[in-house]
Amino acid sequence: MYDFDPQKDYYSVLGLSEGATDEEIKKAYRKLAMQYHPDRNKGDKEAEEKFKEINAAKDVIGNPQKRQQYDAVRKGGFGWFGWGGFGDGGFGWFSTDGATFQFGGGDIGDIFGDLLGGFFGWGGGFSNRPRRGDDLEMIMNISFEQSYFGLEKEIEYVVITDYDMETRRAHEAKKKIEVKVPAGIMSWQYIKFSGEGHAGRNGWPAGDLYIKIMVKPANNWQREGDNIVVKADVSVYDLVLGADIPVEHPDGKLTVKIPKGTQVTDILKVSNRGFPKMSSGLGSKKGDMLVKLRVSMPKKISKKEEKLWRELAGRGE
């Protein structure tokens, strides 16, 4: 019935006490999210699970309305008061064409508070006071390639359309909207749709819809600012003699030239092959592709090859 686990101590997850302020919650979350972010802990399953746990805690106690409900349930044992159409509280997941979404409605917590007020004499029941509609946030998970190329997708979500004060029901409906994710977008950036959130009360405007972007890590590439970083395996011969090597890129395989005498610590730069620079406002301006080299040494060599290596090293026989 809840979109959280009442038995879970989300405060402890963030290393906080129940009396933590909003600022302390934000600060603790930022610190732990940076520590356990998948981009910094590639292949570490424990860090990945910890990152999910941290985000779940932030989504609950970092939201004032959810936190109020969570605290009330944990301390007082109140159940969920149901009303038409919300099911499990108006929260859920769905996926389409590789892009995954999470959605939730903040106004539910306010209605919960209003209902508690009616039952316990806190505020006179389901309030009809004028107020702006609550904002709605959805998390959109996209691939590394989608963040490079951009994405256009029509999504469907559930939104509160109006409130019936007589029946104490919040009416909801499915809504569709076209989301244009610009090329070059990064994790934690938002796309805002004004007036597309939950309905306001008593004639006040609707809230906004925010799409929060989260980019899934890629096996082949990393992102550094507007640059794409790729690792390429080369031989010592390539470094000494020079070579043209194939390198994987979202656009397809690219040929990168290794100059003679390249050092293993050198980073090769291919200009204008990175992410579009969104901040510049110039769609054609891009970052670079940075190629970091990994030397692959032969594990076995023939006697003839060994002799040649010894001659090059000046070791004779």
Coordinates of C-alpha atoms in Angstrom, one line a residue:
M1 CA 0.0 0.0 0.0
Y2 CA 3.0 2.3 0.4
D3 CA 5.6 3.4 -2.1
F4 CA 8.2 2.9 0.6
D5 CA 9.1 0.2 3.1
P6 CA 7.8 1.3 6.6
Q7 CA 10.2 -1.2 8.2
K8 CA 13.2 0.4 6.5
D9 CA 15.2 3.0 8.5
Y10 CA 15.9 5.5 5.8
Y11 CA 17.5 7.8 8.3
S12 CA 20.2 5.3 9.2
V13 CA 20.8 4.6 5.5
L14 CA 21.9 8.3 5.2
G15 CA 23.7 8.2 8.6
L16 CA 21.2 10.6 10.1
S17 CA 18.9 10.9 13.1
E18 CA 15.1 11.3 12.8
G19 CA 15.4 15.0 13.7
A20 CA 17.7 15.8 10.7
T21 CA 16.9 19.0 8.9
D22 CA 16.2 19.2 5.1
E23 CA 19.7 20.7 4.6
E24 CA 21.4 17.9 6.5
I25 CA 19.5 15.3 4.4
K26 CA 20.6 16.9 1.2
K27 CA 24.2 17.2 2.4
A28 CA 24.4 13.6 3.5
Y29 CA 22.8 12.4 0.3
R30 CA 25.2 14.3 -1.9
K31 CA 28.2 13.0 0.0
L32 CA 27.1 9.3 -0.1
A33 CA 25.8 9.5 -3.7
M34 CA 29.3 10.7 -4.9
Q35 CA 31.0 8.0 -2.9
Y36 CA 28.9 5.1 -4.2
H37 CA 28.0 6.4 -7.7
P38 CA 28.3 3.6 -10.3
D39 CA 30.6 5.7 -12.5
R40 CA 33.2 5.7 -9.6
N41 CA 32.6 2.0 -8.7
K42 CA 32.4 0.1 -12.0
G43 CA 31.6 -3.6 -11.5
D44 CA 31.2 -3.2 -7.7
K45 CA 27.8 -4.8 -7.0
E46 CA 27.8 -3.8 -3.3
A47 CA 28.4 -0.2 -4.2
E48 CA 25.6 -0.4 -6.8
E49 CA 23.1 -1.7 -4.3
K50 CA 24.2 0.9 -1.8
F51 CA 23.7 3.6 -4.4
K52 CA 20.1 2.4 -5.0
E53 CA 19.5 2.3 -1.2
I54 CA 20.7 5.8 -0.8
N55 CA 18.5 7.1 -3.6
A56 CA 15.5 5.3 -2.1
A57 CA 16.2 6.9 1.2
K58 CA 16.5 10.4 -0.4
D59 CA 13.2 9.9 -2.3
V60 CA 11.4 9.2 0.9
I61 CA 12.8 11.4 3.7
G62 CA 14.1 14.0 1.2
N63 CA 10.4 14.7 0.2
P64 CA 8.7 16.6 3.0
Q65 CA 5.3 15.1 2.2
K66 CA 6.5 11.5 1.9
R67 CA 8.6 12.0 5.0
Q68 CA 5.5 13.2 7.0
Q69 CA 3.7 10.0 5.9
Y70 CA 6.7 7.8 6.6
D71 CA 7.2 9.2 10.1
A72 CA 3.5 8.9 10.9
V73 CA 3.3 5.3 9.8
R74 CA 6.5 4.3 11.7
K75 CA 5.6 6.1 14.9
G76 CA 1.8 5.8 15.0
G77 CA 1.1 2.7 12.9
F78 CA -1.4 4.6 10.7
G79 CA -2.6 2.6 7.7
W80 CA -3.1 4.0 4.2
F81 CA -6.5 5.8 3.7
G82 CA -7.6 4.8 0.2
W83 CA -9.6 6.9 -2.2
G84 CA -10.6 6.5 -5.8
G85 CA -8.0 5.7 -8.4
F86 CA -4.7 5.8 -6.6
G87 CA -4.0 2.1 -6.2
D88 CA -0.6 1.9 -4.5
G89 CA -0.4 5.6 -3.9
G90 CA 0.0 6.8 -7.4
F91 CA 3.6 5.6 -7.8
G92 CA 5.0 3.1 -10.3
W93 CA 7.5 2.1 -12.9
F94 CA 7.2 1.4 -16.6
S95 CA 9.7 1.1 -19.5
T96 CA 9.6 1.6 -23.2
D97 CA 12.3 1.3 -26.0
G98 CA 15.2 1.0 -23.5
A99 CA 14.2 4.2 -21.6
T100 CA 12.9 3.5 -18.1
F101 CA 10.7 5.8 -16.0
Q102 CA 9.7 6.2 -12.4
F103 CA 6.9 8.5 -11.5
G104 CA 5.3 9.7 -8.3
G105 CA 2.8 12.3 -7.1
G106 CA 3.6 14.6 -4.2
D107 CA 0.0 15.7 -3.6
I108 CA -0.9 12.3 -2.1
G109 CA 1.0 13.2 1.0
D110 CA -0.9 16.4 1.4
I111 CA -4.2 14.6 1.0
F112 CA -3.1 12.1 3.6
G113 CA -2.3 14.9 6.0
D114 CA -5.8 16.5 5.3
L115 CA -7.5 13.2 6.1
L116 CA -5.6 12.7 9.3
G117 CA -6.6 16.2 10.3
G118 CA -10.2 15.3 9.8
F119 CA -10.0 12.2 11.9
F120 CA -7.9 13.6 14.7
G121 CA -9.1 17.2 14.8
W122 CA -5.9 18.7 13.3
G123 CA -7.3 20.7 10.5
G124 CA -10.9 20.1 9.8
G125 CA -10.7 17.3 7.2
F126 CA -10.1 17.4 3.4
S127 CA -9.0 21.0 2.8
N128 CA -10.4 23.1 0.0
R129 CA -7.9 25.9 0.6
P130 CA -6.6 27.5 -2.6
R131 CA -3.2 26.2 -3.4
R132 CA -1.0 25.5 -6.4
G133 CA -0.8 22.0 -7.7
D134 CA 2.1 19.8 -6.6
D135 CA 5.0 19.2 -9.0
L136 CA 5.5 15.7 -10.4
E137 CA 8.9 14.1 -10.9
M138 CA 9.7 11.3 -13.1
I139 CA 13.1 9.5 -13.4
M140 CA 14.1 8.6 -16.9
N141 CA 16.9 6.1 -17.3
I142 CA 18.6 6.3 -20.7
S143 CA 21.6 4.6 -22.2
F144 CA 25.0 6.2 -22.9
E145 CA 24.3 6.2 -26.6
Q146 CA 20.9 7.9 -26.1
S147 CA 22.6 10.6 -24.1
Y148 CA 25.0 11.1 -27.0
F149 CA 22.4 11.2 -29.8
G150 CA 19.4 12.5 -27.9
L151 CA 16.0 10.9 -27.8
E152 CA 12.3 11.7 -28.6
K153 CA 9.7 9.7 -26.8
E154 CA 6.0 10.0 -26.0
I155 CA 5.4 9.0 -22.4
E156 CA 2.2 8.3 -20.5
Y157 CA 1.8 9.1 -16.8
V158 CA -1.0 9.5 -14.2
V159 CA -1.8 13.0 -12.9
I160 CA -4.4 14.4 -10.5
T161 CA -6.9 16.4 -12.6
D162 CA -9.3 17.7 -9.9
Y163 CA -10.6 17.3 -6.3
D164 CA -14.1 16.5 -5.2
M165 CA -14.6 18.0 -1.7
E166 CA -17.9 16.3 -1.1
T167 CA -16.7 12.7 -1.8
R168 CA -13.1 13.4 -0.6
R169 CA -11.8 11.9 -3.8
A170 CA -8.9 13.1 -5.9
H171 CA -9.7 12.4 -9.6
E172 CA -6.8 11.3 -11.8
A173 CA -6.3 10.5 -15.4
K174 CA -3.7 9.2 -17.8
K175 CA -1.8 11.9 -19.8
K176 CA 0.6 11.7 -22.7
I177 CA 3.4 14.1 -23.4
E178 CA 6.3 14.2 -26.0
V179 CA 9.7 14.3 -24.3
K180 CA 12.6 15.6 -26.4
V181 CA 15.9 14.7 -24.6
P182 CA 18.6 16.8 -26.1
A183 CA 21.9 15.3 -27.3
G184 CA 24.6 15.8 -24.8
I185 CA 22.4 15.6 -21.7
M186 CA 24.0 14.4 -18.4
S187 CA 22.8 12.5 -15.4
W188 CA 20.9 14.6 -12.8
Q189 CA 19.8 17.2 -15.3
Y190 CA 16.1 18.0 -15.5
I191 CA 13.6 18.6 -18.4
K192 CA 10.8 20.8 -17.2
F193 CA 7.2 20.9 -18.5
S194 CA 5.4 23.9 -16.9
G195 CA 1.8 23.2 -15.9
E196 CA 1.9 19.5 -16.6
G197 CA 1.9 18.4 -12.9
H198 CA -1.0 17.8 -10.6
A199 CA -4.0 20.1 -10.7
G200 CA -4.3 23.0 -8.3
R201 CA -7.1 23.5 -5.9
N202 CA -9.9 26.1 -6.0
G203 CA -8.8 27.6 -9.3
W204 CA -5.1 27.8 -8.7
P205 CA -2.6 26.7 -11.4
A206 CA -1.3 23.2 -11.9
G207 CA 2.2 22.1 -10.8
D208 CA 5.0 21.3 -13.1
L209 CA 6.4 18.0 -14.5
Y210 CA 10.1 17.4 -14.1
I211 CA 11.9 14.6 -16.0
K212 CA 15.1 13.8 -14.2
I213 CA 17.7 12.1 -16.5
M214 CA 19.9 9.3 -15.3
V215 CA 22.4 7.9 -17.8
K216 CA 23.3 4.2 -17.5
P217 CA 27.1 3.5 -17.4
A218 CA 28.6 2.0 -20.6
N219 CA 31.1 -0.8 -20.9
N220 CA 33.1 0.8 -23.7
W221 CA 33.0 4.5 -22.8
Q222 CA 33.2 7.0 -20.0
R223 CA 32.2 10.6 -19.9
E224 CA 34.5 13.5 -18.7
G225 CA 32.7 16.8 -19.1
D226 CA 31.8 17.0 -22.8
N227 CA 34.5 14.4 -23.7
I228 CA 34.1 10.7 -24.5
V229 CA 36.9 8.6 -23.0
V230 CA 37.7 5.3 -24.5
K231 CA 40.4 2.7 -23.8
A232 CA 42.2 1.1 -26.7
D233 CA 44.5 -2.0 -26.6
V234 CA 47.8 -1.5 -28.5
S235 CA 51.0 -3.4 -28.8
V236 CA 54.5 -2.2 -28.0
Y237 CA 55.1 -2.3 -31.8
D238 CA 52.2 0.1 -32.4
L239 CA 53.8 2.5 -29.9
V240 CA 57.3 2.3 -31.3
L241 CA 56.5 2.1 -35.0
G242 CA 53.2 3.9 -35.2
A243 CA 49.9 2.4 -36.4
D244 CA 46.3 3.1 -37.3
I245 CA 44.0 1.3 -34.9
P246 CA 40.1 0.9 -34.8
V247 CA 38.4 2.5 -31.8
E248 CA 34.7 2.0 -30.8
H249 CA 32.6 5.2 -30.8
P250 CA 28.8 5.7 -30.6
D251 CA 28.9 6.8 -34.3
G252 CA 30.6 3.5 -35.2
K253 CA 34.2 2.4 -35.4
L254 CA 36.7 5.2 -35.9
T255 CA 40.3 4.9 -37.1
V256 CA 42.8 6.6 -34.8
K257 CA 46.4 7.2 -35.8
I258 CA 49.2 6.4 -33.3
P259 CA 52.3 8.4 -34.0
K260 CA 55.7 6.8 -33.9
G261 CA 57.3 6.9 -30.4
T262 CA 54.0 7.3 -28.6
Q263 CA 54.3 6.7 -24.8
V264 CA 51.9 4.5 -23.0
T265 CA 50.9 7.4 -20.7
D266 CA 50.0 9.6 -23.7
I267 CA 46.3 10.4 -24.3
L268 CA 45.3 10.7 -27.9
K269 CA 42.8 13.4 -28.7
V270 CA 40.3 13.2 -31.6
S271 CA 38.7 16.7 -31.9
N272 CA 35.0 17.2 -32.2
R273 CA 34.1 13.6 -31.5
G274 CA 32.7 14.1 -28.0
F275 CA 29.3 15.2 -26.7
P276 CA 27.4 18.2 -28.0
K277 CA 28.2 21.2 -25.8
M278 CA 24.7 22.1 -24.5
S279 CA 26.0 25.1 -22.5
S280 CA 27.4 26.7 -25.6
G281 CA 24.1 26.8 -27.4
L282 CA 25.9 25.6 -30.6
G283 CA 24.6 22.3 -31.7
S284 CA 27.6 21.7 -34.0
K285 CA 30.2 22.3 -31.3
K286 CA 31.3 19.2 -29.5
G287 CA 33.8 17.9 -27.0
D288 CA 36.6 15.5 -27.9
M289 CA 37.2 11.8 -27.9
L290 CA 40.1 11.0 -25.6
V291 CA 41.9 7.7 -26.3
K292 CA 43.7 6.1 -23.3
L293 CA 46.2 3.4 -24.3
R294 CA 46.6 -0.1 -22.8
V295 CA 49.7 -2.0 -23.8
S296 CA 49.1 -5.6 -24.6
M297 CA 52.3 -7.6 -24.2
P298 CA 52.8 -11.0 -25.9
K299 CA 52.7 -13.8 -23.4
K300 CA 54.7 -16.2 -25.6
I301 CA 57.4 -15.5 -28.2
S302 CA 59.3 -17.7 -30.5
K303 CA 63.1 -18.2 -30.2
K304 CA 63.7 -16.0 -33.2
E305 CA 61.6 -13.2 -31.6
E306 CA 63.4 -13.6 -28.3
K307 CA 66.7 -13.3 -30.1
L308 CA 65.6 -10.1 -31.8
W309 CA 64.4 -8.6 -28.5
R310 CA 67.7 -9.4 -26.8
E311 CA 69.6 -7.8 -29.7
L312 CA 67.4 -4.7 -29.4
A313 CA 68.0 -4.7 -25.6
G314 CA 71.7 -5.1 -26.1
R315 CA 71.8 -8.3 -24.1
G316 CA 73.2 -10.5 -26.7
E317 CA 72.6 -14.2 -26.2

